[in-house]
mmCIF file of C-alpha atoms in Angstrom:
data_model
loop_
_atom_site.group_PDB
_atom_site.id
_atom_site.type_symbol
_atom_site.label_atom_id
_atom_site.label_comp_id
_atom_site.label_asym_id
_atom_site.label_seq_id
_atom_site.Cartn_x
_atom_site.Cartn_y
_atom_site.Cartn_z
ATOM 1 C CA UNK Z 1 -0.652 20.969 7.972
ATOM 2 C CA UNK Z 2 -3.043 18.044 8.325
ATOM 3 C CA UNK Z 3 -1.788 14.521 8.963
ATOM 4 C CA UNK Z 4 -3.400 11.258 7.885
ATOM 5 C CA UNK Z 5 -3.114 7.524 8.368
ATOM 6 C CA UNK Z 6 -4.413 4.700 6.236
ATOM 7 C CA UNK Z 7 -7.317 2.600 7.415
ATOM 8 C CA UNK Z 8 -7.259 -0.157 4.830
ATOM 9 C CA UNK Z 9 -6.671 1.903 1.692
ATOM 10 C CA UNK Z 10 -8.591 4.963 2.925
ATOM 11 C CA UNK Z 11 -6.787 8.050 4.297
ATOM 12 C CA UNK Z 12 -8.222 9.236 7.610
ATOM 13 C CA UNK Z 13 -7.207 12.480 9.348
ATOM 14 C CA UNK Z 14 -5.471 12.020 12.705
ATOM 15 C CA UNK Z 15 -5.845 14.311 15.717
ATOM 16 C CA UNK Z 16 -2.198 15.075 16.451
ATOM 17 C CA UNK Z 17 1.345 14.997 15.143
ATOM 18 C CA UNK Z 18 2.271 12.395 17.763
ATOM 19 C CA UNK Z 19 -0.546 10.091 16.594
ATOM 20 C CA UNK Z 20 0.719 10.421 13.013
ATOM 21 C CA UNK Z 21 4.328 9.718 14.046
ATOM 22 C CA UNK Z 22 3.236 6.641 15.975
ATOM 23 C CA UNK Z 23 1.308 5.425 12.933
ATOM 24 C CA UNK Z 24 4.331 5.922 10.639
ATOM 25 C CA UNK Z 25 6.552 3.781 12.861
ATOM 26 C CA UNK Z 26 4.121 0.872 12.725
ATOM 27 C CA UNK Z 27 2.695 1.087 9.206
ATOM 28 C CA UNK Z 28 3.619 -0.226 5.776
ATOM 29 C CA UNK Z 29 3.072 2.740 3.454
ATOM 30 C CA UNK Z 30 4.348 1.307 0.173
ATOM 31 C CA UNK Z 31 1.644 1.165 -2.500
ATOM 32 C CA UNK Z 32 3.771 -0.257 -5.344
ATOM 33 C CA UNK Z 33 7.371 -0.534 -6.497
ATOM 34 C CA UNK Z 34 8.673 -1.477 -9.938
ATOM 35 C CA UNK Z 35 12.180 -1.704 -11.412
ATOM 36 C CA UNK Z 36 12.594 -0.732 -15.077
ATOM 37 C CA UNK Z 37 16.187 -0.902 -16.256
ATOM 38 C CA UNK Z 38 18.181 1.471 -14.054
ATOM 39 C CA UNK Z 39 15.037 3.169 -12.712
ATOM 40 C CA UNK Z 40 12.995 2.350 -9.634
ATOM 41 C CA UNK Z 41 9.404 3.605 -9.642
ATOM 42 C CA UNK Z 42 8.090 3.813 -6.101
ATOM 43 C CA UNK Z 43 4.612 4.850 -4.975
ATOM 44 C CA UNK Z 44 3.890 5.412 -1.304
ATOM 45 C CA UNK Z 45 1.530 7.027 1.178
ATOM 46 C CA UNK Z 46 3.121 10.083 2.799
ATOM 47 C CA UNK Z 47 0.370 10.863 5.294
ATOM 48 C CA UNK Z 48 0.635 14.638 4.927
ATOM 49 C CA UNK Z 49 -0.385 17.186 2.336
ATOM 50 C CA UNK Z 50 2.226 19.791 1.419
ATOM 51 C CA UNK Z 51 -0.091 21.409 -1.131
ATOM 52 C CA UNK Z 52 -2.758 22.356 1.432
ATOM 53 C CA UNK Z 53 -5.332 21.584 -1.234
ATOM 54 C CA UNK Z 54 -8.701 19.920 -1.393
ATOM 55 C CA UNK Z 55 -8.679 17.061 -1.791
ATOM 56 C CA UNK Z 56 -5.316 16.538 -0.076
ATOM 57 C CA UNK Z 57 -2.490 14.928 -2.058
ATOM 58 C CA UNK Z 58 -1.291 12.126 0.233
ATOM 59 C CA UNK Z 59 0.287 9.610 -2.161
ATOM 60 C CA UNK Z 60 3.405 10.101 -4.270
ATOM 61 C CA UNK Z 61 5.057 8.302 -7.183
ATOM 62 C CA UNK Z 62 8.766 8.991 -7.595
ATOM 63 C CA UNK Z 63 11.230 7.783 -10.223
ATOM 64 C CA UNK Z 64 14.687 7.113 -8.787
ATOM 65 C CA UNK Z 65 17.629 6.568 -11.126
ATOM 66 C CA UNK Z 66 17.835 6.466 -14.871
ATOM 67 C CA UNK Z 67 17.010 9.215 -17.344
ATOM 68 C CA UNK Z 68 13.677 10.063 -15.652
ATOM 69 C CA UNK Z 69 15.245 10.445 -12.187
ATOM 70 C CA UNK Z 70 13.307 12.848 -10.006
ATOM 71 C CA UNK Z 71 10.036 12.593 -11.891
ATOM 72 C CA UNK Z 72 7.214 12.846 -9.362
ATOM 73 C CA UNK Z 73 3.423 12.804 -9.266
ATOM 74 C CA UNK Z 74 1.006 13.122 -6.319
ATOM 75 C CA UNK Z 75 -2.489 11.734 -5.796
ATOM 76 C CA UNK Z 76 -5.395 11.893 -3.361
ATOM 77 C CA UNK Z 77 -6.528 8.260 -3.267
ATOM 78 C CA UNK Z 78 -5.037 4.765 -3.217
ATOM 79 C CA UNK Z 79 -6.782 3.968 -6.506
ATOM 80 C CA UNK Z 80 -5.348 7.076 -8.199
ATOM 81 C CA UNK Z 81 -1.903 6.206 -6.832
ATOM 82 C CA UNK Z 82 -2.045 2.666 -8.266
ATOM 83 C CA UNK Z 83 -3.163 3.950 -11.670
ATOM 84 C CA UNK Z 84 -0.534 6.702 -11.573
ATOM 85 C CA UNK Z 85 2.149 4.171 -10.676
ATOM 86 C CA UNK Z 86 1.187 1.936 -13.607
ATOM 87 C CA UNK Z 87 1.046 4.951 -15.967
ATOM 88 C CA UNK Z 88 4.512 6.084 -14.829
ATOM 89 C CA UNK Z 89 5.947 2.588 -15.357
ATOM 90 C CA UNK Z 90 4.560 2.553 -18.907
ATOM 91 C CA UNK Z 91 5.945 6.031 -19.591
ATOM 92 C CA UNK Z 92 9.401 5.127 -18.287
ATOM 93 C CA UNK Z 93 9.344 1.989 -20.447
ATOM 94 C CA UNK Z 94 8.131 3.657 -23.648
ATOM 95 C CA UNK Z 95 8.875 7.388 -23.702
ATOM 96 C CA UNK Z 96 12.223 8.721 -24.777
ATOM 97 C CA UNK Z 97 14.320 10.127 -21.923
ATOM 98 C CA UNK Z 98 13.901 13.840 -21.255
ATOM 99 C CA UNK Z 99 16.325 15.959 -23.244
ATOM 100 C CA UNK Z 100 19.324 17.349 -21.375
#
């Protein structure tokens, strides 16, 4: 698994797990957070890629609470994450809840 830190809004690979852990303790990784009714939409930088893909997926939007609870999307760049966050907020506001 590769680990990354943000330099500005750009992910940069780090050389070791300890360097990544040190970065996480000192960094603000929240990209955006929005409350819609009983749902919180949160987008953050994780700093690691569980998909092992190219390009790596390092950002994640998650819906917590409400009828869309658990909905998640991952992105490679800060810009994609911001757009994805906004798109998720709009979907939570306008799309009917998933059927049970």
